[in-house]
Amino acid sequence: MSYQMYDTQMTERVQKLKDMTYGGKPQLEAQRAVLITESYKQTEDLPIDMRRALALKHILENLTAVIRDNELIVGANTKAPRSSQVFPEFSYEWIEAELDTLDKRAADPFQISEEDKKTLREIFPYWKGKTVSDLALAYMTDETKLAMKHNVFTPGNYLYNGIGHVCVDYAKVLNKGMLGILKEIDETIASMDPTEPDYNPRRVFLDAAKISLNAAITFAGRYAKLAESMAKSCTDAKRRKELEQIAQNCARVPANPAGNFYEALQSFWFVQLIIQTESNGHSISPGRFDQYMYPFLKKDLESGKLTPDAAQELVDCVWIKLNEISKCRDAFSAAGFAGYGLFQNLCVGGQTWDGRDATNDMSFMCLQASYHTRLPQPSLSVRIWNKTPHDLLKKCVEVTQTGIGLPAYYNDEVIIPALINRGLTIYDAREYNLIGCVEPQKGGKTDGWHDAAFYNMCRPMEFVFTSGQDEGEQVGPKTMPIASMKTFEEFKDAYRQQQDYFIELMVNADNAIDYAHAQRASLPFLSTMIEDCIGRGKSAQCGGAVYNFTGPQGFGVANIGDGMLAVKKLVFEKHAFTLMDLKAAMDANFGKPVDNASTGVDSRTEAIVRTIVDQLTAQGKIVTDDQIKAIAQRVMNSQNKSAYNFVGSSMGAERAAQIRKQIMECPKFGNDLDEPDDMAKEVAYMYTGYVEKFRNPRGGRYQAGLYPVSANVPLGTQAMATPDGRYARAPIADGCSPVSGCDVLGPTAAANSVAKLDHAIASNGTLFNQKFHPSALKGESGIEAFINLIRTYFDEKGSHVQFNVVSRETLLDAQKHPENYKTLVVRVAGYSALFTSLSKALQDDIINRTEQNLKS
Amino acid sequence: MNQTIFEEKGIIFNIQRYSIHDGPGIRTNVFIKGCPLRCKWCCNPESQNIQIENMLDADGPGSTPVGREVTVREVLEEVAKDSRYYYRSGGGVTLTGGECMVQPSFACAIMEACHEYHINTAIETTSFATSEVVKRFIPLVDYWLMDIKHMDSEKHKLYTGQPNDLILQNAKYIADHHPDLTIRVPVIPGVNDTEEEIDAIAKFADSLGKGAKALHLLPYHRLGEDKYRRLGRSYFLMGLEPLSQERMLQLKKVAEKYRLPVQIGG
């Protein structure tokens, strides 16, 4: 055996750190916004790479350094834990509009002091017209913007924020130190010829990269000084020694190669933190932590310098730090990424570049850290392959049994060939890790642009019934009117035409945003740790990485597949009703009054309110919170009349409900029946197969994902009823999972159905949610069966699966008494989050997922 | 291959995949309809009559027929879908019910067909059947799970409607002729939950031949309670509280005096 497992307990210190981290409410802080604005005002005539580097330098030299009680791993970018800085260079209008409501909104509220509000209001005017989102919108075609307005897809994530979604080469920093990377840059510069046509921008990038790295070293140095001065005034001898050690660590790393395990962890944390200070792109994923940390652990354990207990405590401290960092998103995105998640995906297991099993002591320590801390971060992933040891899976199940939804399980046997198909070498493919929710990439070499957009497959289906019309505008192509359709093929063709058209516009949107990031928000610090940015003298945003992708994810496969089959069977085979009848029934919401109360954030309302508030503030008016509420109420009322009040439906509720009953009796995806499963597979191909035809400005390809983060709930509120019997505004099926409640034959049947989709072609990641009642995992036989369920789902060529193991009763009780469940963590989509931090609508969605109970 | 077995017909009332407590590994339970016993605690009362009957829906005014006639081929098509789960986990198909020996030709044909497809077989049975039927089953069953409810024939008759002599006699025969027999005891409060009653069953299990391999104590649960209402029948044990975990552990200790390994639950 090439690994050892250690039985360790969570220490009192870690518990205290956890309590401290979750003790207060998340704050929005203005310091970074002030610093970057000061810097930007001084650098307006410089190239963008240089401006970015000088801005980072100014921030890292001045951001308040904080060492919290009991910490062993230090470094923070906000004064209060779980708080967020402001990144006005990406977008700011939404914060400006939300300043007075941030603390009251349903998803991810933040508190902000009156003083910081005032400061931000003073800063924001400088950024008008200068943000990434301003430039991106200027690059987009009118058709693209129209489609976005009508919520067919949303690239909001990168339109308003940094890109993120990357795993840098942490090993390089640990092994060479930043001084080593600086040396590499100097050597590169020395080898360059100043007369080369691209010398000038390359040289600027490399100089900017050096400034960024030196700024990071300065930042660590400030922590060394702080720790030293705190040590001097510390009366507790034990803590004084700890602070002295911290000072010593921060003086050495990340400048120098890490000399031991403790330094390696501290160096890792500085990298992790500074990347998330340079930009607010989320999903900065630590990747294969067990692989690059293990050599340091091994050396210290073997030499006896460190006990397994002490090593575990340090790892637990890093886990707490990963939960400390947060991000304030706009209200709509917050609903789509609910739970303050930063999706820092950390991966264990799998195989080495040359095809050996990679499990080591560190793999188990990572799992143990999640078992100890029971917090949403890091998003822990485990790579499974045929040679994964049973011990590792047993340890994983132990963590799964805690109910925190971690780890997520990934299948090497699907993902490696999928990546090779995308042009990775087999060696790189074997070393993949996960990014964010479920997205595979080769860390340190890839700018994957995962999560590039949410594509709502239900909207093009609506347009099939209106020949591309929506709310009086021609948004999609004028496909054949449903009244003229004679065959199912014609119906399907219309869907394909709508779908293809919007995929093309989505590509147009993403490429516009891609150019805007390259030109307005390149990230020289991050780029120093991605191969081959230094060699090419280009930031990752300009195409410096070895592998470049753009990965927009579609969701609603199950809804569209089930709906297509219902149309095929009931309209064209049995002639039970016509397409016109179906349209009338959908317009009548299948006879059910549209439920406004439970739908959470409604982005149409949100967008309209935002525009009104923007206009008012632009006119110099101060809009109070009460006024915003009143505006929202008016907008909602008017929308109900125009959009949701059974528009033009001549059909009575009873007949509409009867049509739905017939639809619900059709076979559904998720029950291991070939007919609906094949239809879902075809629908998935319509998306994945078309997306992969396109290229991005960084010289890379598009690759589709099939996962929703948590956007299936808020984006569901934007979609009318669909032919699968889904009611208007109801959640859309998440990822590859069947429609909630439609898979009735147990976990193996659902898993078989899902595995029939072609996961390898959706190489930006697929997501399958399973929910188990805790009793299903009880006892040795329950655990063994569970492991074999995962193994077999992977034999069947599923790509990813994740589990919620919390009883329905517990979740219902947590809704009633949130105060008793402050740290109840559940699986949302590709990540876990605190249950009580989610909106009611999302909570309901999780509760309503089909629960795999065991009946005896 | 004997093709005619695939055309054999019988009545089942459910096929339940991912069953993990009725035999080893991940299994698919095939619920065969009809039972000669009428155990007062039965959690599947809809299984007792061999005829198809209507049961009220759990949540509504409508009702759904329980039971359907199927061929062995249809059963195999369904259970074979999880073949890879069986191979991974050492699982297979479990015939339960009802009582599979009530439809012996159908049950044997399913098992024979399973073996054609290399699918492992188990039965969950009370083995209240003629010795001819038991003999037919012996070569087709890989794991034999057999209920014994009470050693006192009078009480057995009172609570199940039948005396126990035929069952005990079959148990002896099976243990002598089948390599893997597990004795299962549904532990029902007020029926067989005294230490003396459990001891008597454990002692009997201990006396069986070398085929007897394990003893399972299955705690009473009330999951079937509502079904009686939906079938328009009355539930004899209404309001009966399940035994505590501590009590089950005490009874396990009693049973562990003998040679067979004892576990709580399947």
Coordinates of C-alpha atoms in Angstrom, one line a residue, chain A residues 174-600:
Chain A
L174 CA 6.1 25.8 -3.6
N175 CA 9.1 24.3 -5.4
K176 CA 10.8 27.4 -7.0
G177 CA 9.4 30.2 -4.9
M178 CA 8.3 33.5 -6.5
L179 CA 12.0 34.5 -6.7
G180 CA 12.5 31.5 -8.9
I181 CA 9.7 32.6 -11.2
L182 CA 11.2 36.1 -11.3
K183 CA 14.4 34.6 -12.4
E184 CA 12.6 32.7 -15.1
I185 CA 11.1 36.0 -16.3
D186 CA 14.5 37.7 -16.3
E187 CA 16.0 34.9 -18.4
T188 CA 13.1 35.1 -20.8
I189 CA 13.6 38.9 -21.2
A190 CA 17.3 38.4 -21.7
S191 CA 16.6 36.0 -24.5
M192 CA 14.3 38.3 -26.3
D193 CA 15.3 40.5 -29.3
P194 CA 14.0 44.1 -28.9
T195 CA 13.5 44.4 -32.7
E196 CA 10.9 41.6 -32.8
P197 CA 7.5 42.9 -33.9
D198 CA 5.8 41.7 -30.7
Y199 CA 8.6 42.5 -28.4
N200 CA 7.0 45.6 -27.0
P201 CA 3.8 44.1 -25.6
R202 CA 5.6 41.0 -24.5
R203 CA 8.1 43.0 -22.6
V204 CA 5.4 45.1 -20.9
F205 CA 3.6 42.0 -19.9
L206 CA 6.8 40.5 -18.4
D207 CA 7.6 43.7 -16.6
A208 CA 4.1 43.8 -15.2
A209 CA 4.4 40.2 -14.1
K210 CA 7.6 41.0 -12.2
I211 CA 5.9 43.9 -10.4
S212 CA 3.0 41.7 -9.5
L213 CA 5.2 38.9 -8.0
N214 CA 7.3 41.5 -6.1
A215 CA 4.0 43.0 -4.8
A216 CA 3.0 39.5 -3.5
I217 CA 6.4 39.2 -1.7
T218 CA 5.9 42.6 -0.2
F219 CA 2.4 41.6 1.0
A220 CA 3.8 38.5 2.8
G221 CA 6.5 40.7 4.3
R222 CA 3.9 43.0 5.8
Y223 CA 2.4 39.9 7.5
A224 CA 5.8 38.9 8.8
K225 CA 6.2 42.4 10.3
L226 CA 2.7 42.3 11.8
A227 CA 3.2 38.9 13.3
E228 CA 6.5 40.0 14.8
S229 CA 5.0 43.1 16.4
M230 CA 2.0 41.1 17.7
A231 CA 4.4 38.5 19.1
K232 CA 6.2 41.3 21.0
S233 CA 3.1 42.5 22.7
C234 CA 1.7 39.0 23.3
T235 CA 1.5 37.9 26.9
D236 CA 0.5 34.3 26.3
A237 CA 3.8 32.5 25.8
K238 CA 2.3 29.7 23.6
R239 CA 0.6 32.2 21.3
R240 CA 3.8 34.3 21.2
K241 CA 5.7 31.3 19.9
E242 CA 3.1 30.7 17.3
L243 CA 3.2 34.3 16.1
E244 CA 7.0 34.1 15.9
Q245 CA 6.7 31.1 13.7
I246 CA 4.1 32.8 11.6
A247 CA 6.5 35.8 11.2
Q248 CA 9.3 33.4 10.1
N249 CA 7.1 31.7 7.6
C250 CA 5.8 34.9 6.0
A251 CA 9.4 36.2 5.7
R252 CA 10.4 33.1 3.7
V253 CA 7.4 32.3 1.6
P254 CA 6.1 32.7 -1.1
A255 CA 9.4 34.4 -2.1
N256 CA 11.4 31.2 -1.4
P257 CA 10.8 27.6 -2.1
A258 CA 8.8 26.1 0.8
G259 CA 11.2 24.4 3.3
N260 CA 8.5 22.3 5.1
F261 CA 4.9 21.4 5.1
Y262 CA 3.8 24.4 7.2
E263 CA 5.5 26.8 4.9
A264 CA 4.1 25.1 1.9
L265 CA 0.5 25.6 3.3
Q266 CA 1.2 29.2 4.1
S267 CA 2.7 29.8 0.6
F268 CA -0.3 28.1 -1.0
W269 CA -2.6 30.4 1.0
F270 CA -0.9 33.6 -0.1
V271 CA -1.2 32.5 -3.8
Q272 CA -4.9 31.6 -3.2
L273 CA -5.6 34.9 -1.5
I274 CA -3.8 37.2 -3.8
I275 CA -5.4 35.7 -7.0
Q276 CA -8.7 36.5 -5.3
T277 CA -7.6 40.0 -4.6
E278 CA -6.3 40.7 -8.1
S279 CA -9.7 39.8 -9.6
N280 CA -13.0 38.7 -8.2
G281 CA -13.4 35.8 -10.6
H282 CA -14.5 32.8 -8.6
S283 CA -13.7 29.1 -8.8
I284 CA -10.0 29.7 -8.1
S285 CA -9.4 26.0 -7.6
P286 CA -6.6 24.5 -5.6
G287 CA -6.7 21.5 -7.8
R288 CA -4.6 18.4 -6.9
F289 CA -3.7 19.6 -3.5
D290 CA -2.9 16.0 -2.4
Q291 CA -0.3 15.7 -5.2
Y292 CA 1.7 18.9 -4.8
M293 CA 1.5 18.9 -1.0
Y294 CA 2.4 15.3 -0.3
P295 CA 6.2 15.6 -0.8
F296 CA 6.3 18.2 1.9
L297 CA 4.1 16.2 4.2
K298 CA 6.0 13.0 3.6
K299 CA 9.4 14.7 4.4
D300 CA 8.2 16.2 7.6
L301 CA 6.4 13.0 8.8
E302 CA 9.4 10.9 8.0
S303 CA 11.9 13.1 9.7
G304 CA 9.6 13.3 12.7
K305 CA 9.4 17.1 12.5
L306 CA 5.7 16.9 12.4
T307 CA 3.2 14.5 13.9
P308 CA 0.1 13.5 11.9
D309 CA -2.1 15.4 14.4
A310 CA -0.1 18.6 14.0
A311 CA -0.2 18.2 10.2
Q312 CA -3.9 17.7 10.2
E313 CA -4.5 20.7 12.4
L314 CA -2.6 22.9 9.8
V315 CA -4.7 21.4 7.0
D316 CA -7.9 22.1 8.9
C317 CA -6.7 25.7 9.4
V318 CA -6.3 26.0 5.6
W319 CA -9.9 24.7 5.2
I320 CA -11.2 27.4 7.5
K321 CA -9.3 30.0 5.5
L322 CA -10.9 28.7 2.3
N323 CA -14.3 29.5 3.9
E324 CA -13.3 32.9 5.0
I325 CA -13.1 34.4 1.6
S326 CA -16.2 35.6 0.0
K327 CA -17.6 37.6 -2.9
C328 CA -20.5 40.0 -3.4
R329 CA -22.5 39.3 -6.5
D330 CA -25.4 41.2 -8.0
A331 CA -28.8 40.0 -6.7
F332 CA -29.6 37.9 -9.7
S333 CA -26.2 36.2 -9.9
A334 CA -26.3 35.7 -6.2
A335 CA -29.4 33.6 -6.7
G336 CA -27.7 31.7 -9.4
F337 CA -24.6 31.0 -7.3
A338 CA -26.4 31.0 -4.0
G339 CA -24.7 30.4 -0.7
Y340 CA -21.7 32.7 -0.9
G341 CA -19.8 30.0 -2.6
L342 CA -16.4 30.6 -4.2
F343 CA -16.2 27.1 -5.6
Q344 CA -12.6 26.6 -4.7
N345 CA -12.5 23.1 -6.0
L346 CA -9.9 20.9 -4.4
C347 CA -9.3 17.4 -5.8
V348 CA -7.9 14.2 -4.4
G349 CA -7.2 10.7 -5.8
G350 CA -7.1 9.8 -9.5
Q351 CA -4.0 8.9 -11.3
T352 CA -0.5 10.2 -12.0
W353 CA 0.7 11.4 -15.4
D354 CA 2.1 8.0 -16.1
G355 CA -1.1 6.1 -15.1
R356 CA -0.4 4.9 -11.6
D357 CA -2.9 5.4 -8.8
A358 CA -2.3 8.7 -7.1
T359 CA -3.8 8.1 -3.7
N360 CA -1.5 9.1 -0.8
D361 CA -1.6 10.1 2.9
M362 CA -2.5 13.6 1.9
S363 CA -5.6 12.4 0.0
F364 CA -7.0 11.1 3.3
M365 CA -5.9 14.2 5.2
C366 CA -7.9 16.3 2.8
L367 CA -11.0 14.2 3.3
Q368 CA -10.4 14.2 7.1
A369 CA -10.2 18.0 7.0
S370 CA -13.7 18.2 5.4
Y371 CA -14.9 15.6 7.9
H372 CA -13.6 17.7 10.8
T373 CA -14.6 21.2 9.6
R374 CA -17.9 20.2 7.9
L375 CA -18.0 23.5 5.9
P376 CA -18.9 24.2 2.3
Q377 CA -15.3 25.0 1.2
P378 CA -13.2 23.7 -0.3
S379 CA -15.5 22.1 -2.9
L380 CA -13.9 18.7 -2.4
S381 CA -13.7 16.4 -5.3
V382 CA -12.5 12.8 -5.6
R383 CA -11.3 11.3 -8.8
I384 CA -12.3 7.6 -9.2
W385 CA -10.8 5.1 -11.6
N386 CA -10.6 1.4 -11.8
K387 CA -7.6 1.3 -9.6
T388 CA -8.9 3.6 -6.9
P389 CA -8.4 1.8 -3.6
H390 CA -11.5 0.7 -1.7
D391 CA -10.1 2.5 1.4
L392 CA -10.3 5.8 -0.3
L393 CA -13.9 5.3 -1.3
K394 CA -14.8 4.1 2.2
K395 CA -13.3 7.3 3.6
C396 CA -15.2 9.3 1.0
V397 CA -18.5 7.7 2.1
E398 CA -17.7 8.6 5.7
V399 CA -17.6 12.2 4.6
T400 CA -20.7 11.8 2.5
Q401 CA -22.5 10.4 5.5
T402 CA -22.0 13.7 7.3
G403 CA -24.6 15.2 4.9
I404 CA -22.4 18.1 3.7
G405 CA -22.6 16.9 0.1
L406 CA -18.9 16.4 -0.2
P407 CA -17.0 15.0 -1.8
A408 CA -18.3 15.0 -5.4
Y409 CA -17.3 11.9 -7.3
Y410 CA -15.7 12.0 -10.8
N411 CA -14.9 9.3 -13.3
D412 CA -11.5 9.3 -14.8
E413 CA -12.6 6.7 -17.3
V414 CA -14.8 9.2 -19.0
I415 CA -13.1 12.5 -18.3
I416 CA -9.6 11.5 -19.5
P417 CA -10.7 10.4 -23.0
A418 CA -13.0 13.5 -23.1
L419 CA -10.0 15.8 -22.5
I420 CA -7.8 13.9 -25.0
N421 CA -10.6 14.5 -27.5
R422 CA -10.2 18.2 -26.8
G423 CA -6.5 18.2 -27.6
L424 CA -4.8 17.5 -24.3
T425 CA -1.9 15.1 -24.3
I426 CA -2.6 11.9 -22.5
Y427 CA -0.1 12.9 -19.8
D428 CA -1.9 16.2 -19.2
A429 CA -5.3 14.6 -19.3
R430 CA -4.3 12.1 -16.6
E431 CA -3.4 15.0 -14.4
Y432 CA -6.7 16.8 -14.7
N433 CA -8.4 18.4 -11.7
L434 CA -11.8 20.0 -11.3
I435 CA -12.7 23.6 -11.5
G436 CA -15.6 25.3 -9.8
C437 CA -18.5 23.0 -9.8
V438 CA -17.7 20.1 -12.1
E439 CA -15.4 21.4 -14.9
P440 CA -12.3 19.3 -15.7
Q441 CA -9.1 20.9 -16.8
K442 CA -5.3 20.4 -16.7
G443 CA -4.4 22.8 -13.9
G444 CA -1.5 25.3 -14.5
K445 CA -1.8 25.1 -18.3
T446 CA -5.4 26.0 -19.0
D447 CA -7.5 29.1 -19.3
G448 CA -10.8 27.2 -19.4
W449 CA -13.4 30.0 -19.3
H450 CA -15.7 27.4 -17.7
D451 CA -19.1 28.7 -16.7
A452 CA -19.1 31.1 -19.6
A453 CA -22.9 31.4 -19.8
F454 CA -26.1 29.8 -18.6
Y455 CA -28.1 28.6 -21.5
N456 CA -31.7 27.9 -20.7
M457 CA -32.9 25.1 -23.1
C458 CA -36.5 25.9 -22.1
R459 CA -36.6 29.3 -23.8
P460 CA -36.0 28.1 -27.4
M461 CA -38.8 25.6 -26.8
E462 CA -41.1 28.5 -25.9
F463 CA -40.1 30.2 -29.1
V464 CA -41.0 27.1 -31.2
F465 CA -44.6 27.8 -30.2
T466 CA -44.4 31.5 -31.1
S467 CA -42.2 31.4 -34.2
G468 CA -39.5 33.3 -32.3
Q469 CA -41.8 36.0 -30.8
D470 CA -41.5 37.0 -27.2
E471 CA -43.5 39.8 -25.5
G472 CA -44.2 41.4 -28.9
E473 CA -40.7 41.3 -30.2
Q474 CA -39.2 39.0 -32.8
V475 CA -36.3 37.5 -30.8
G476 CA -35.7 34.2 -32.5
P477 CA -35.9 33.0 -36.1
K478 CA -39.3 32.9 -37.7
T479 CA -39.7 29.1 -37.6
M480 CA -42.6 27.2 -39.1
P481 CA -45.9 28.1 -37.3
I482 CA -47.1 25.2 -35.1
A483 CA -50.4 25.3 -36.9
S484 CA -48.6 24.2 -40.1
M485 CA -46.6 21.4 -38.6
K486 CA -47.5 18.0 -39.9
T487 CA -44.7 15.8 -38.5
F488 CA -42.7 15.5 -35.4
E489 CA -39.6 16.1 -37.5
E490 CA -40.9 19.5 -38.4
F491 CA -41.4 20.3 -34.7
K492 CA -37.9 19.1 -33.8
D493 CA -36.4 21.0 -36.7
A494 CA -38.0 24.2 -35.4
Y495 CA -36.5 23.6 -32.0
R496 CA -33.1 23.0 -33.5
Q497 CA -33.3 26.2 -35.6
Q498 CA -34.2 28.2 -32.5
Q499 CA -31.5 26.5 -30.5
D500 CA -28.7 27.0 -33.1
Y501 CA -29.6 30.6 -33.5
F502 CA -29.3 31.4 -29.8
I503 CA -26.1 29.3 -29.4
E504 CA -24.6 31.5 -32.1
L505 CA -25.6 34.6 -30.3
M506 CA -24.3 33.2 -27.0
V507 CA -20.9 32.7 -28.8
N508 CA -21.1 36.3 -29.9
A509 CA -21.7 37.4 -26.4
D510 CA -18.9 35.3 -24.9
N511 CA -16.4 36.4 -27.5
A512 CA -17.3 40.1 -26.9
I513 CA -16.7 39.6 -23.2
D514 CA -13.4 37.7 -23.9
Y515 CA -12.0 40.7 -25.8
A516 CA -13.1 43.1 -23.1
H517 CA -11.2 41.1 -20.4
A518 CA -8.1 41.0 -22.5
Q519 CA -8.2 44.7 -23.1
R520 CA -9.4 46.0 -19.7
A521 CA -8.7 43.4 -17.0
S522 CA -5.7 41.3 -17.8
L523 CA -4.3 39.4 -14.8
P524 CA -0.5 39.5 -14.8
F525 CA -0.1 38.0 -11.4
L526 CA -2.3 35.0 -12.1
S527 CA -0.7 34.6 -15.5
T528 CA 2.8 34.1 -14.0
M529 CA 1.5 30.7 -12.7
I530 CA -0.1 29.5 -16.0
E531 CA 2.1 27.9 -18.6
D532 CA 3.0 29.3 -21.2
C533 CA 2.2 32.9 -20.4
I534 CA 5.8 33.8 -19.5
G535 CA 7.1 32.1 -22.6
R536 CA 4.6 33.8 -24.9
G537 CA 4.8 37.1 -23.1
K538 CA 1.0 37.2 -22.9
S539 CA -1.5 37.2 -20.1
A540 CA -3.9 34.3 -20.0
Q541 CA -6.6 36.7 -21.0
C542 CA -4.8 37.3 -24.3
G543 CA -4.2 33.6 -25.0
G544 CA -1.1 32.9 -23.0
A545 CA -2.2 29.5 -21.7
V546 CA -1.3 26.2 -23.4
Y547 CA -5.0 25.1 -23.5
N548 CA -7.8 27.6 -24.1
F549 CA -11.5 26.8 -23.9
T550 CA -14.9 28.5 -23.5
G551 CA -17.5 26.4 -21.7
P552 CA -21.1 27.6 -21.6
Q553 CA -23.4 25.3 -19.9
G554 CA -26.9 24.3 -20.9
F555 CA -29.6 22.9 -18.6
G556 CA -33.1 21.5 -19.0
V557 CA -32.1 18.3 -20.9
A558 CA -34.7 16.3 -19.0
N559 CA -37.5 18.9 -19.5
I560 CA -36.9 19.2 -23.2
G561 CA -36.4 15.5 -23.7
D562 CA -39.6 14.6 -21.8
G563 CA -41.5 17.4 -23.6
M564 CA -40.3 16.2 -27.0
L565 CA -41.4 12.7 -26.3
A566 CA -44.8 13.9 -25.0
V567 CA -45.3 15.9 -28.2
K568 CA -44.2 13.0 -30.4
K569 CA -46.5 10.5 -28.7
L570 CA -49.5 12.6 -27.9
V571 CA -49.6 15.1 -30.8
F572 CA -48.2 13.2 -33.7
E573 CA -48.8 9.5 -32.9
K574 CA -52.0 9.4 -30.8
H575 CA -53.5 12.7 -31.9
A576 CA -54.7 13.2 -28.4
F577 CA -54.5 17.0 -28.9
T578 CA -52.9 19.5 -31.3
L579 CA -49.9 21.7 -30.9
M580 CA -52.3 24.6 -30.7
D581 CA -54.1 22.9 -27.9
L582 CA -50.8 22.3 -26.2
K583 CA -49.9 26.0 -26.6
A584 CA -53.2 27.0 -25.1
A585 CA -52.7 24.7 -22.2
M586 CA -49.2 26.0 -21.6
D587 CA -50.5 29.6 -21.9
A588 CA -53.0 28.6 -19.3
N589 CA -50.2 27.2 -17.2
F590 CA -51.9 23.8 -17.3
G591 CA -54.8 25.3 -15.3
K592 CA -52.7 26.2 -12.3
P593 CA -52.5 29.9 -11.1
V594 CA -48.9 31.1 -11.4
D595 CA -47.4 31.1 -8.0
N596 CA -45.5 34.3 -7.3
A597 CA -44.8 33.8 -3.7
S598 CA -42.4 30.9 -3.9
T599 CA -40.3 31.9 -6.9
G600 CA -37.5 33.8 -5.2

